[in-house]
Short mmCIF file of C-alpha atoms and ligand atoms in Angstrom, two decimals:
data_model
loop_
_atom_site.label_atom_id
_atom_site.label_comp_id
_atom_site.label_asym_id
_atom_site.label_seq_id
_atom_site.Cartn_x
_atom_site.Cartn_y
_atom_site.Cartn_z
CA UNK A 1 -26.47 -5.64 43.23
CA UNK A 2 -25.75 -5.55 39.49
CA UNK A 3 -22.28 -5.50 37.96
CA UNK A 4 -21.60 -4.05 34.52
CA UNK A 5 -18.03 -4.74 33.37
CA UNK A 6 -16.56 -2.16 31.04
CA UNK A 7 -13.85 -3.17 28.63
CA UNK A 8 -11.92 -0.18 27.29
CA UNK A 9 -8.30 1.02 27.58
CA UNK A 10 -8.85 0.09 31.24
CA UNK A 11 -11.25 -2.65 32.28
CA UNK A 12 -13.36 -1.93 35.31
CA UNK A 13 -16.60 -2.76 37.06
CA UNK A 14 -19.61 -0.54 37.61
CA UNK A 15 -21.40 -1.81 40.72
CA UNK A 16 -25.04 -0.74 40.88
CA UNK A 17 -27.31 -1.26 43.86
CA UNK A 18 -28.64 0.11 47.10
CA UNK A 19 -25.86 0.27 49.68
CA UNK A 20 -22.87 -0.25 47.33
CA UNK A 21 -21.32 2.91 48.76
CA UNK A 22 -20.51 0.87 51.89
CA UNK A 23 -18.13 -1.23 49.77
CA UNK A 24 -15.76 1.68 49.11
CA UNK A 25 -13.16 0.93 51.79
CA UNK A 26 -13.09 -2.79 51.07
CA UNK A 27 -12.69 -2.13 47.33
CA UNK A 28 -9.94 0.49 47.85
CA UNK A 29 -8.00 -1.97 50.01
CA UNK A 30 -8.36 -4.68 47.38
CA UNK A 31 -7.56 -2.53 44.33
CA UNK A 32 -4.96 -0.12 45.74
CA UNK A 33 -3.48 -1.55 48.96
CA UNK A 34 -1.84 1.15 51.10
CA UNK A 35 -3.10 4.01 48.93
CA UNK A 36 -4.19 7.33 50.44
CA UNK A 37 -7.57 8.62 49.21
CA UNK A 38 -8.41 12.19 48.23
CA UNK A 39 -12.20 12.55 48.27
CA UNK A 40 -13.36 15.33 45.94
CA UNK A 41 -16.84 16.70 46.50
CA UNK A 42 -18.83 19.91 46.21
CA UNK A 43 -20.40 22.18 48.80
CA UNK A 44 -23.85 20.58 48.34
CA UNK A 45 -22.85 16.92 48.47
CA UNK A 46 -20.05 17.08 51.06
CA UNK A 47 -22.28 18.07 54.03
CA UNK A 48 -24.66 15.22 53.18
CA UNK A 49 -22.38 12.31 52.42
CA UNK A 50 -18.69 12.97 53.07
CA UNK A 51 -18.60 12.24 56.81
CA UNK A 52 -20.00 8.75 56.40
CA UNK A 53 -17.35 7.87 53.80
CA UNK A 54 -14.54 9.28 55.92
CA UNK A 55 -15.71 7.32 58.97
CA UNK A 56 -15.70 4.15 56.88
CA UNK A 57 -12.17 4.84 55.64
CA UNK A 58 -11.07 5.49 59.26
CA UNK A 59 -12.54 2.14 60.33
CA UNK A 60 -10.53 0.38 57.62
CA UNK A 61 -7.35 2.35 58.43
CA UNK A 62 -7.27 4.08 55.03
CA UNK A 63 -5.58 7.49 55.11
CA UNK A 64 -7.65 10.19 53.48
CA UNK A 65 -8.09 13.89 52.79
CA UNK A 66 -10.90 15.94 51.30
CA UNK A 67 -11.17 18.65 48.67
CA UNK A 68 -14.50 20.47 48.66
CA UNK A 69 -15.25 23.09 45.99
CA UNK A 70 -18.25 25.43 45.50
CA UNK A 71 -21.15 23.57 43.87
CA UNK A 72 -22.08 24.57 40.32
CA UNK A 73 -21.00 24.48 36.70
CA UNK A 74 -18.76 27.52 37.24
CA UNK A 75 -16.42 25.28 39.26
CA UNK A 76 -15.80 23.10 36.20
CA UNK A 77 -13.00 25.48 35.38
CA UNK A 78 -9.21 25.51 34.93
CA UNK A 79 -8.74 27.52 38.16
CA UNK A 80 -10.51 24.90 40.28
CA UNK A 81 -8.70 22.08 38.45
CA UNK A 82 -5.30 23.63 39.21
CA UNK A 83 -6.26 24.37 42.80
CA UNK A 84 -7.11 20.68 43.24
CA UNK A 85 -3.79 19.66 41.65
CA UNK A 86 -1.88 22.06 43.94
CA UNK A 87 -3.75 20.61 46.94
CA UNK A 88 -2.74 17.08 45.94
CA UNK A 89 0.88 18.23 45.62
CA UNK A 90 0.84 20.18 48.90
CA UNK A 91 -0.45 17.09 50.69
CA UNK A 92 2.21 14.91 49.08
CA UNK A 93 -0.15 12.60 47.21
CA UNK A 94 1.63 10.18 44.87
CA UNK A 95 0.57 8.50 41.65
CA UNK A 96 -0.09 5.32 43.66
CA UNK A 97 -2.82 7.12 45.59
CA UNK A 98 -6.46 7.34 44.59
CA UNK A 99 -8.84 10.17 43.87
CA UNK A 100 -12.47 9.44 44.77
CA UNK A 101 -15.03 11.61 42.96
CA UNK A 102 -18.12 11.88 45.20
CA UNK A 103 -20.81 13.88 43.43
CA UNK A 104 -22.47 14.72 40.15
CA UNK A 105 -21.15 15.41 36.68
CA UNK A 106 -19.09 18.47 37.57
CA UNK A 107 -17.29 16.58 40.34
CA UNK A 108 -16.72 13.53 38.16
CA UNK A 109 -15.44 15.45 35.14
CA UNK A 110 -13.16 17.70 37.18
CA UNK A 111 -11.80 14.82 39.29
CA UNK A 112 -11.30 12.57 36.28
CA UNK A 113 -9.20 15.22 34.58
CA UNK A 114 -7.22 15.95 37.77
CA UNK A 115 -6.52 12.23 38.24
CA UNK A 116 -5.24 11.99 34.65
CA UNK A 117 -2.97 15.03 35.02
CA UNK A 118 -1.60 14.61 38.52
CA UNK A 119 1.89 13.08 38.17
CA UNK A 120 0.71 11.92 34.72
CA UNK A 121 -1.97 9.73 36.25
CA UNK A 122 -3.19 8.57 39.66
CA UNK A 123 -5.95 6.08 40.42
CA UNK A 124 -9.59 7.14 40.05
CA UNK A 125 -12.85 5.88 41.56
CA UNK A 126 -16.18 7.43 40.60
CA UNK A 127 -18.99 7.57 43.17
CA UNK A 128 -21.85 9.35 41.37
CA UNK A 129 -24.55 10.88 43.60
CA UNK A 130 -26.92 12.17 40.89
CA UNK A 131 -28.99 10.16 38.44
CA UNK A 132 -27.34 11.97 35.55
CA UNK A 133 -23.83 11.06 36.66
CA UNK A 134 -24.89 7.46 37.43
CA UNK A 135 -26.25 6.82 33.95
CA UNK A 136 -23.82 8.92 31.97
CA UNK A 137 -20.84 10.95 33.12
CA UNK A 138 -19.29 8.55 35.68
CA UNK A 139 -18.88 5.80 33.06
CA UNK A 140 -16.90 5.93 29.83
CA UNK A 141 -13.91 8.08 30.75
CA UNK A 142 -14.79 11.50 29.35
CA UNK A 143 -13.30 14.18 31.59
CA UNK A 144 -13.09 17.93 31.03
CA UNK A 145 -13.33 21.45 32.29
CA UNK A 146 -15.01 24.30 30.43
CA UNK A 147 -13.11 27.14 28.77
CA UNK A 148 -14.38 30.69 28.19
CA UNK A 149 -15.12 29.68 24.61
CA UNK A 150 -17.25 26.66 25.40
CA UNK A 151 -18.16 23.61 27.39
CA UNK A 152 -15.80 20.65 27.90
CA UNK A 153 -13.13 22.18 25.65
CA UNK A 154 -10.16 21.05 27.81
CA UNK A 155 -10.17 17.38 28.72
CA UNK A 156 -8.85 13.87 28.19
CA UNK A 157 -10.23 10.35 28.07
CA UNK A 158 -9.46 8.76 31.44
CA UNK A 159 -11.36 5.65 32.48
CA UNK A 160 -11.91 5.12 36.20
CA UNK A 161 -10.85 1.89 37.91
CA UNK A 162 -14.16 1.43 39.70
CA UNK A 163 -17.62 3.03 39.69
CA UNK A 164 -19.94 2.64 42.68
CA UNK A 165 -23.51 3.64 41.75
CA UNK A 166 -25.69 3.69 44.84
CA UNK A 167 -29.35 4.68 44.20
CA UNK A 168 -29.66 5.45 47.95
CA UNK A 169 -27.81 8.69 47.14
CA UNK A 170 -30.80 9.72 45.03
CA UNK A 171 -32.97 10.05 48.16
CA UNK A 172 -31.34 13.41 48.91
CA UNK A 173 -31.39 14.57 45.28
CA UNK A 174 -33.74 17.52 44.57
CA UNK A 175 -36.62 16.61 42.19
CA UNK A 176 -35.35 19.01 39.56
CA UNK A 177 -31.93 17.30 39.53
CA UNK A 178 -33.60 13.89 39.33
CA UNK A 179 -35.50 15.13 36.27
CA UNK A 180 -32.17 16.18 34.73
CA UNK A 181 -31.02 12.57 34.99
CA UNK A 182 -34.25 11.34 33.41
CA UNK A 183 -33.42 13.40 30.32
CA UNK A 184 -30.32 11.23 29.83
CA UNK A 185 -32.29 8.05 30.64
CA UNK A 186 -34.86 8.92 27.94
CA UNK A 187 -31.97 9.66 25.60
CA UNK A 188 -30.78 6.05 25.97
CA UNK A 189 -34.32 4.92 25.18
CA UNK A 190 -34.44 6.99 22.01
CA UNK A 191 -31.00 5.98 20.74
CA UNK A 192 -31.02 2.29 21.61
CA UNK A 193 -33.92 0.81 23.55
CA UNK A 194 -37.61 1.40 22.90
CA UNK A 195 -38.58 -0.83 25.86
CA UNK A 196 -36.54 1.39 28.22
CA UNK A 197 -38.24 4.45 26.71
CA UNK A 198 -41.67 2.87 27.29
CA UNK A 199 -40.73 1.95 30.86
CA UNK A 200 -39.80 5.56 31.62
CA UNK A 201 -42.30 7.52 29.56
CA UNK A 202 -44.84 8.04 32.38
CA UNK A 203 -42.26 9.26 34.87
CA UNK A 204 -43.14 6.51 37.39
CA UNK A 205 -39.68 5.06 37.77
CA UNK A 206 -38.93 5.13 41.49
CA UNK A 207 -39.36 1.39 42.00
CA UNK A 208 -37.24 0.43 39.00
CA UNK A 209 -34.18 2.60 39.48
CA UNK A 210 -31.63 -0.19 39.81
CA UNK A 211 -32.75 -1.88 36.59
CA UNK A 212 -33.06 1.43 34.72
CA UNK A 213 -29.57 2.57 35.76
CA UNK A 214 -28.15 -0.85 34.89
CA UNK A 215 -29.76 -0.77 31.44
CA UNK A 216 -28.40 2.73 30.71
CA UNK A 217 -24.90 1.81 31.90
CA UNK A 218 -25.01 -1.39 29.80
CA UNK A 219 -25.93 0.58 26.67
CA UNK A 220 -23.13 3.03 27.37
CA UNK A 221 -20.69 0.17 28.07
CA UNK A 222 -21.44 -1.36 24.65
CA UNK A 223 -20.94 1.95 22.85
CA UNK A 224 -17.71 2.75 24.72
CA UNK A 225 -16.33 -0.76 24.07
CA UNK A 226 -16.79 -0.13 20.34
CA UNK A 227 -15.68 3.50 20.18
CA UNK A 228 -13.93 4.63 23.36
CA UNK A 229 -12.28 7.66 21.75
CA UNK A 230 -15.40 9.06 20.13
CA UNK A 231 -14.49 8.71 16.47
CA UNK A 232 -17.79 7.19 15.33
CA UNK A 233 -20.58 5.40 17.14
CA UNK A 234 -20.05 7.17 20.47
CA UNK A 235 -21.49 10.32 18.89
CA UNK A 236 -24.91 8.67 19.31
CA UNK A 237 -24.64 9.31 23.06
CA UNK A 238 -24.77 12.98 22.18
CA UNK A 239 -28.33 12.88 20.83
CA UNK A 240 -29.82 16.30 21.66
CA UNK A 241 -26.49 17.54 23.01
CA UNK A 242 -25.39 19.91 20.22
CA UNK A 243 -28.38 22.17 20.83
CA UNK A 244 -28.13 21.48 24.58
CA UNK A 245 -24.56 22.76 24.82
CA UNK A 246 -25.62 25.86 22.88
CA UNK A 247 -28.59 26.43 25.23
CA UNK A 248 -26.34 26.06 28.28
CA UNK A 249 -23.82 28.54 26.87
CA UNK A 250 -26.49 31.04 25.73
CA UNK A 251 -28.05 30.96 29.22
CA UNK A 252 -24.61 31.39 30.83
CA UNK A 253 -25.16 27.93 32.35
CA UNK A 254 -28.36 28.98 34.15
CA UNK A 255 -30.05 26.18 32.14
CA UNK A 256 -29.06 22.82 33.66
CA UNK A 257 -27.47 20.19 31.41
CA UNK A 258 -30.39 17.76 31.70
CA UNK A 259 -33.02 20.37 30.89
CA UNK A 260 -30.96 21.63 27.98
CA UNK A 261 -30.65 18.04 26.70
CA UNK A 262 -34.44 17.68 27.00
CA UNK A 263 -35.02 20.77 24.84
CA UNK A 264 -32.25 19.69 22.46
CA UNK A 265 -33.84 16.25 21.96
CA UNK A 266 -37.32 17.70 21.41
CA UNK A 267 -36.09 20.28 18.90
CA UNK A 268 -33.89 17.90 16.91
CA UNK A 269 -36.72 15.32 16.83
CA UNK A 270 -39.08 17.99 15.47
CA UNK A 271 -36.51 19.06 12.88
CA UNK A 272 -35.90 15.43 11.85
CA UNK A 273 -39.61 14.79 11.46
CA UNK A 274 -40.31 18.00 9.52
CA UNK A 275 -37.47 17.25 7.09
CA UNK A 276 -38.24 13.57 6.52
CA UNK A 277 -35.17 12.25 8.37
CA UNK A 278 -37.16 9.69 10.47
CA UNK A 279 -38.86 6.53 9.24
CA UNK A 280 -41.41 6.76 12.07
CA UNK A 281 -42.68 9.91 13.81
CA UNK A 282 -41.15 10.37 17.24
CA UNK A 283 -41.41 14.03 18.28
CA UNK A 284 -44.79 13.79 20.03
CA UNK A 285 -43.75 10.68 21.99
CA UNK A 286 -40.47 12.26 23.05
CA UNK A 287 -42.16 15.51 24.06
CA UNK A 288 -44.83 13.68 26.12
CA UNK A 289 -42.23 11.55 27.91
CA UNK A 290 -40.16 14.64 28.71
CA UNK A 291 -43.19 16.46 30.12
CA UNK A 292 -44.22 13.45 32.22
CA UNK A 293 -40.74 13.45 33.70
CA UNK A 294 -40.88 17.15 34.65
CA UNK A 295 -38.69 18.30 31.77
CA UNK A 296 -39.08 21.19 29.32
CA UNK A 297 -39.60 20.63 25.61
CA UNK A 298 -38.72 24.13 24.49
CA UNK A 299 -36.98 27.30 25.64
CA UNK A 300 -36.98 31.02 24.87
CA UNK A 301 -33.81 30.96 22.74
CA UNK A 302 -34.40 30.76 19.00
CA UNK A 303 -32.35 28.38 16.88
CA UNK A 304 -30.93 31.50 15.20
CA UNK A 305 -29.55 32.71 18.57
CA UNK A 306 -28.12 29.26 19.31
CA UNK A 307 -26.41 28.88 15.95
CA UNK A 308 -23.25 30.84 16.92
CA UNK A 309 -22.65 28.47 19.84
CA UNK A 310 -23.26 25.43 17.65
CA UNK A 311 -20.36 26.36 15.40
CA UNK A 312 -18.06 26.31 18.48
CA UNK A 313 -19.11 22.72 19.31
CA UNK A 314 -16.51 19.92 19.15
CA UNK A 315 -18.69 18.08 16.62
CA UNK A 316 -18.21 20.93 14.18
CA UNK A 317 -15.05 20.85 12.01
CA UNK A 318 -14.02 21.78 8.47
CA UNK A 319 -17.30 23.53 7.74
CA UNK A 320 -19.27 20.39 8.59
CA UNK A 321 -21.14 19.11 11.61
CA UNK A 322 -22.23 15.63 12.63
CA UNK A 323 -25.87 15.54 13.67
CA UNK A 324 -27.44 12.72 15.66
CA UNK A 325 -30.90 12.11 14.23
CA UNK A 326 -33.71 9.80 15.38
CA UNK A 327 -34.81 7.22 12.85
CA UNK A 328 -37.49 6.02 15.30
CA UNK A 329 -37.72 5.57 19.05
CA UNK A 330 -34.98 3.04 19.84
CA UNK A 331 -32.68 3.86 16.93
CA UNK A 332 -30.67 6.93 15.94
CA UNK A 333 -28.06 7.55 13.28
CA UNK A 334 -25.39 10.13 12.52
CA UNK A 335 -25.41 12.41 9.50
CA UNK A 336 -22.57 14.79 8.65
CA UNK A 337 -23.82 17.89 6.85
CA UNK A 338 -22.42 21.28 5.84
CA UNK A 339 -22.81 23.97 8.49
CA UNK A 340 -24.59 26.15 5.91
CA UNK A 341 -27.15 23.38 5.40
CA UNK A 342 -27.71 23.23 9.16
CA UNK A 343 -28.19 26.99 9.25
CA UNK A 344 -30.86 26.60 6.57
CA UNK A 345 -32.61 23.81 8.49
CA UNK A 346 -32.54 25.64 11.78
CA UNK A 347 -33.43 29.18 10.76
N1 LIG B 401 -21.79 11.77 27.52
C1 LIG B 401 -21.46 11.32 26.23
C2 LIG B 401 -20.32 10.38 26.20
O1 LIG B 401 -19.85 9.92 27.23
O2 LIG B 401 -19.85 10.08 25.12
#
């Protein structure tokens, strides 16, 4: 088992390793003695993994309840958030109790926001079950729901008190969802670690998952320690994401986040190369690695179609937008440019 300790407005451990899910009850007793646990999960994950957790909590005498919502991005919505909050209130949860997010990014983001809002803050444990949530969304404290006008527009920073990352959960993950996670893994390679990129570029990663997840979480830990509230360096974690969010919105969320990030990274790398923003070419290497990992490198939406969504992105303010550009594989930088300039570059 690997431990990555995060130091932010809250300090907490991310435990990574096969079987760490079996530590949940012991950890809850140690961190929050006497607390009741609300396990939040979706309709795909709950039938696979919820029973085993509840049995473990029963064995340790930990009181618990469950909140299961329909799987999918459409549940990352204010209505579901408020239904969860009402459920916590109806079941007399207190701020000393703990919310356990068992699932992927939607579950983690929704639960993290609910835990921050309920009675102005209850305890939070993240138990990611997808590769994408293990390497990205369960760590670092970003929580949100989507609004009609865009993705992640209502949220807060709320760090968890513990993250349990168990690669055994990935055995039940569909291949397409695993590929989504690999988009974020390759992102870490491009922004910070050429060796990680090389390790993952062929798509043969099954035997190295614990080390790969640990490396990604460590990179994220370092970025979050420096810029928890996303005022500078943390933007690097959004490499490929500006176009990705636009692709997701344009497709009405039919495009998964990971696949949209893959296309976003390929397109921004191509744009950077064509316009002399990189010191070393990187588009072909990124595109090959994406393909080897079962990910797309392009989509049917033109940059012109995506532009309207880009102007609604959080990174766009005062007529300017901050782009994350690759200098070479293993190093990216941010560049703030006028929106009109971006329109010119994209169309
Ligand atoms: N997923 C990007 C971040 O946590 O900043």
